[in-house]
PDB file of C-alpha atoms in Angstrom:
ATOM      1  CA  MET A   1     -11.549  -3.272  49.909  1.00 49.00           C
ATOM      2  CA  SER A   2     -14.536  -3.324  47.161  1.00 52.00           C
ATOM      3  CA  HIS A   3     -14.470  -1.527  43.641  1.00 57.00           C
ATOM      4  CA  LYS A   4     -17.894  -0.281  42.527  1.00 59.00           C
ATOM      5  CA  MET A   5     -18.363   1.595  39.225  1.00 56.00           C
ATOM      6  CA  GLN A   6     -20.451   4.502  39.237  1.00 59.00           C
ATOM      7  CA  TRP A   7     -21.567   6.405  35.844  1.00 59.00           C
ATOM      8  CA  LYS A   8     -20.472  10.549  36.301  1.00 60.00           C
ATOM      9  CA  SER A   9     -20.137  13.084  33.289  1.00 58.00           C
ATOM     10  CA  GLY A  10     -20.399  10.904  30.882  1.00 60.00           C
ATOM     11  CA  CYS A  11     -18.212   8.329  32.151  1.00 62.00           C
ATOM     12  CA  PHE A  12     -17.709   5.387  34.954  1.00 59.00           C
ATOM     13  CA  GLU A  13     -15.675   6.236  37.797  1.00 61.00           C
ATOM     14  CA  VAL A  14     -14.229   4.021  40.181  1.00 62.00           C
ATOM     15  CA  ILE A  15     -15.359   4.256  43.614  1.00 61.00           C
ATOM     16  CA  ARG A  16     -13.533   2.515  46.481  1.00 62.00           C
ATOM     17  CA  ASP A  17     -15.606   1.143  49.083  1.00 59.00           C
ATOM     18  CA  ARG A  18     -14.220  -0.275  52.682  1.00 58.00           C
ATOM     19  CA  GLY A  19     -17.770  -2.750  52.735  1.00 60.00           C
ATOM     20  CA  ARG A  20     -18.920  -3.132  55.886  1.00 59.00           C
ATOM     21  CA  ILE A  21     -15.967  -1.865  57.790  1.00 59.00           C
ATOM     22  CA  LYS A  22     -17.272   1.519  57.196  1.00 59.00           C
ATOM     23  CA  TRP A  23     -20.439   0.372  58.850  1.00 61.00           C
ATOM     24  CA  VAL A  24     -19.339  -1.028  61.908  1.00 61.00           C
ATOM     25  CA  SER A  25     -18.081   2.397  63.747  1.00 65.00           C
ATOM     26  CA  MET A  26     -21.761   3.744  63.626  1.00 71.00           C
ATOM     27  CA  MET A  27     -22.664   0.588  65.350  1.00 73.00           C
ATOM     28  CA  LEU A  28     -23.447   0.095  68.443  1.00 80.00           C
ATOM     29  CA  PRO A  29     -21.619  -3.040  70.386  1.00 82.00           C
ATOM     30  CA  GLU A  30     -24.674  -5.730  70.570  1.00 86.00           C
ATOM     31  CA  HIS A  31     -25.342  -5.142  66.907  1.00 81.00           C
ATOM     32  CA  VAL A  32     -21.615  -6.142  66.195  1.00 81.00           C
ATOM     33  CA  LYS A  33     -21.754  -9.257  68.324  1.00 87.00           C
ATOM     34  CA  LEU A  34     -25.073 -10.470  66.844  1.00 86.00           C
ATOM     35  CA  LEU A  35     -23.677 -10.047  63.782  1.00 83.00           C
ATOM     36  CA  ARG A  36     -20.355 -12.233  64.702  1.00 84.00           C
ATOM     37  CA  GLU A  37     -22.839 -14.805  66.095  1.00 83.00           C
ATOM     38  CA  TYR A  38     -24.833 -15.326  63.209  1.00 83.00           C
ATOM     39  CA  ASN A  39     -21.586 -14.833  60.907  1.00 80.00           C
ATOM     40  CA  GLU A  40     -20.501 -18.613  62.684  1.00 78.00           C
ATOM     41  CA  GLY A  41     -23.608 -19.363  62.970  1.00 78.00           C
ATOM     42  CA  LEU A  42     -23.521 -20.037  59.289  1.00 80.00           C
ATOM     43  CA  ASP A  43     -20.584 -22.619  59.201  1.00 80.00           C
ATOM     44  CA  LYS A  44     -22.358 -24.825  62.152  1.00 85.00           C
ATOM     45  CA  VAL A  45     -23.599 -27.929  60.773  1.00 88.00           C
ATOM     46  CA  GLU A  46     -26.568 -30.309  62.458  1.00 90.00           C
ATOM     47  CA  LYS A  47     -25.670 -33.297  64.904  1.00 90.00           C
ATOM     48  CA  PRO A  48     -26.720 -36.311  62.676  1.00 90.00           C
ATOM     49  CA  VAL A  49     -28.790 -39.054  63.273  1.00 91.00           C
ATOM     50  CA  LEU A  50     -27.496 -42.464  64.074  1.00 91.00           C
ATOM     51  CA  ASP A  51     -29.609 -45.492  64.324  1.00 92.00           C
ATOM     52  CA  GLU A  52     -29.344 -48.552  66.463  1.00 93.00           C
ATOM     53  CA  GLN A  53     -27.334 -50.613  63.737  1.00 95.00           C
ATOM     54  CA  LYS A  54     -24.590 -47.892  64.045  1.00 94.00           C
ATOM     55  CA  TYR A  55     -24.421 -47.926  67.407  1.00 92.00           C
ATOM     56  CA  GLU A  56     -24.345 -51.922  67.565  1.00 94.00           C
ATOM     57  CA  GLU A  57     -21.357 -51.423  65.294  1.00 95.00           C
ATOM     58  CA  PHE A  58     -19.536 -48.959  67.102  1.00 93.00           C
ATOM     59  CA  ASN A  59     -20.186 -51.379  70.363  1.00 92.00           C
ATOM     60  CA  GLU A  60     -18.203 -54.126  68.356  1.00 95.00           C
ATOM     61  CA  ILE A  61     -15.065 -51.562  67.310  1.00 95.00           C
ATOM     62  CA  ILE A  62     -14.172 -50.644  70.872  1.00 93.00           C
ATOM     63  CA  CYS A  63     -14.631 -54.355  72.437  1.00 93.00           C
ATOM     64  CA  ARG A  64     -12.450 -55.437  69.562  1.00 95.00           C
ATOM     65  CA  ALA A  65     -10.139 -52.427  70.425  1.00 94.00           C
ATOM     66  CA  MET A  66      -9.725 -52.835  74.258  1.00 92.00           C
ATOM     67  CA  GLU A  67      -8.899 -56.457  73.585  1.00 94.00           C
ATOM     68  CA  GLU A  68      -6.360 -55.996  70.787  1.00 94.00           C
ATOM     69  CA  ASN A  69      -5.230 -52.282  72.134  1.00 92.00           C
ATOM     70  CA  ILE A  70      -6.210 -51.022  68.435  1.00 94.00           C
ATOM     71  CA  THR A  71      -5.371 -47.236  67.485  1.00 95.00           C
ATOM     72  CA  LEU A  72      -9.107 -45.572  66.390  1.00 96.00           C
ATOM     73  CA  GLN A  73      -9.824 -42.530  64.604  1.00 96.00           C
ATOM     74  CA  PHE A  74     -13.012 -41.196  66.072  1.00 96.00           C
ATOM     75  CA  THR A  75     -15.187 -38.391  64.187  1.00 96.00           C
ATOM     76  CA  TYR A  76     -17.588 -36.856  66.819  1.00 96.00           C
ATOM     77  CA  TYR A  77     -19.729 -33.749  67.086  1.00 95.00           C
ATOM     78  CA  GLN A  78     -18.973 -30.695  69.286  1.00 92.00           C
ATOM     79  CA  LYS A  79     -20.776 -27.384  69.425  1.00 88.00           C
ATOM     80  CA  GLY A  80     -21.796 -27.497  65.837  1.00 88.00           C
ATOM     81  CA  GLU A  81     -18.774 -28.923  64.664  1.00 89.00           C
ATOM     82  CA  ILE A  82     -17.795 -32.170  63.256  1.00 92.00           C
ATOM     83  CA  LYS A  83     -14.070 -32.828  64.571  1.00 94.00           C
ATOM     84  CA  LYS A  84     -11.713 -35.700  64.643  1.00 95.00           C
ATOM     85  CA  PHE A  85      -9.322 -37.653  67.560  1.00 94.00           C
ATOM     86  CA  LEU A  86      -7.241 -40.598  67.154  1.00 95.00           C
ATOM     87  CA  GLY A  87      -6.065 -42.574  69.943  1.00 95.00           C
ATOM     88  CA  ASN A  88      -6.628 -45.513  71.805  1.00 95.00           C
ATOM     89  CA  ILE A  89      -9.634 -46.108  74.084  1.00 94.00           C
ATOM     90  CA  HIS A  90      -8.455 -46.372  77.789  1.00 93.00           C
ATOM     91  CA  TYR A  91     -11.463 -46.333  79.650  1.00 92.00           C
ATOM     92  CA  ILE A  92     -15.493 -46.610  79.148  1.00 92.00           C
ATOM     93  CA  ASP A  93     -17.809 -45.110  81.446  1.00 93.00           C
ATOM     94  CA  GLY A  94     -21.099 -46.330  81.270  1.00 89.00           C
ATOM     95  CA  LEU A  95     -22.928 -44.737  83.743  1.00 94.00           C
ATOM     96  CA  LYS A  96     -22.031 -41.243  81.959  1.00 94.00           C
ATOM     97  CA  GLY A  97     -21.966 -43.139  78.943  1.00 92.00           C
ATOM     98  CA  GLU A  98     -18.317 -41.609  77.896  1.00 94.00           C
ATOM     99  CA  LEU A  99     -15.152 -42.978  76.839  1.00 93.00           C
ATOM    100  CA  ARG A 100     -11.625 -41.772  77.842  1.00 95.00           C
ATOM    101  CA  ILE A 101      -9.168 -41.903  74.902  1.00 95.00           C
ATOM    102  CA  ILE A 102      -5.532 -41.227  74.729  1.00 94.00           C
ATOM    103  CA  SER A 103      -3.560 -40.068  71.831  1.00 92.00           C
ATOM    104  CA  HIS A 104      -0.187 -41.101  71.102  1.00 90.00           C
ATOM    105  CA  ALA A 105       0.883 -37.617  72.065  1.00 92.00           C
ATOM    106  CA  SER A 106      -0.398 -38.513  75.749  1.00 91.00           C
ATOM    107  CA  GLU A 107      -3.292 -36.182  74.996  1.00 92.00           C
ATOM    108  CA  LYS A 108      -6.841 -37.022  76.776  1.00 93.00           C
ATOM    109  CA  CYS A 109     -10.099 -36.705  75.387  1.00 92.00           C
ATOM    110  CA  ILE A 110     -13.258 -37.579  77.184  1.00 94.00           C
ATOM    111  CA  LEU A 111     -15.783 -38.468  74.462  1.00 94.00           C
ATOM    112  CA  LYS A 112     -20.153 -38.711  75.278  1.00 94.00           C
ATOM    113  CA  LEU A 113     -21.158 -41.678  73.410  1.00 92.00           C
ATOM    114  CA  VAL A 114     -24.449 -39.984  71.851  1.00 93.00           C
ATOM    115  CA  ASN A 115     -21.266 -37.443  70.384  1.00 94.00           C
ATOM    116  CA  ILE A 116     -19.722 -40.079  68.275  1.00 95.00           C
ATOM    117  CA  ILE A 117     -20.477 -40.266  64.507  1.00 95.00           C
ATOM    118  CA  GLU A 118     -18.114 -42.808  63.188  1.00 95.00           C
ATOM    119  CA  ILE A 119     -15.430 -44.467  64.454  1.00 94.00           C
ATOM    120  CA  GLU A 120     -12.671 -45.713  61.559  1.00 90.00           C
TER     121      GLU A 120
END
């Protein structure tokens, strides 16, 4: 709830305003949906562009982790968001360009190689 001041009769009077809430009831559902989509779109980020050197570094890290069964943290891009996943590499699918990862809690995650931003 927002408060606004208005000059009236020689003094300021506080106006209690509900902001956008009061306008939603007069809007069409399509407009409300578009506004929500717009607000969600403001939080989205663009996918970072990686160079060949970074992909070569990923390849070395992945090979070493597979040989020594090392737990890795993957930072990846998904639908406008940057997410993280911690786990061990179970399988590399070269045809589909995917990594299959299993966490310590036995959660499975399939990551596209092109969506991986960082491996630690």
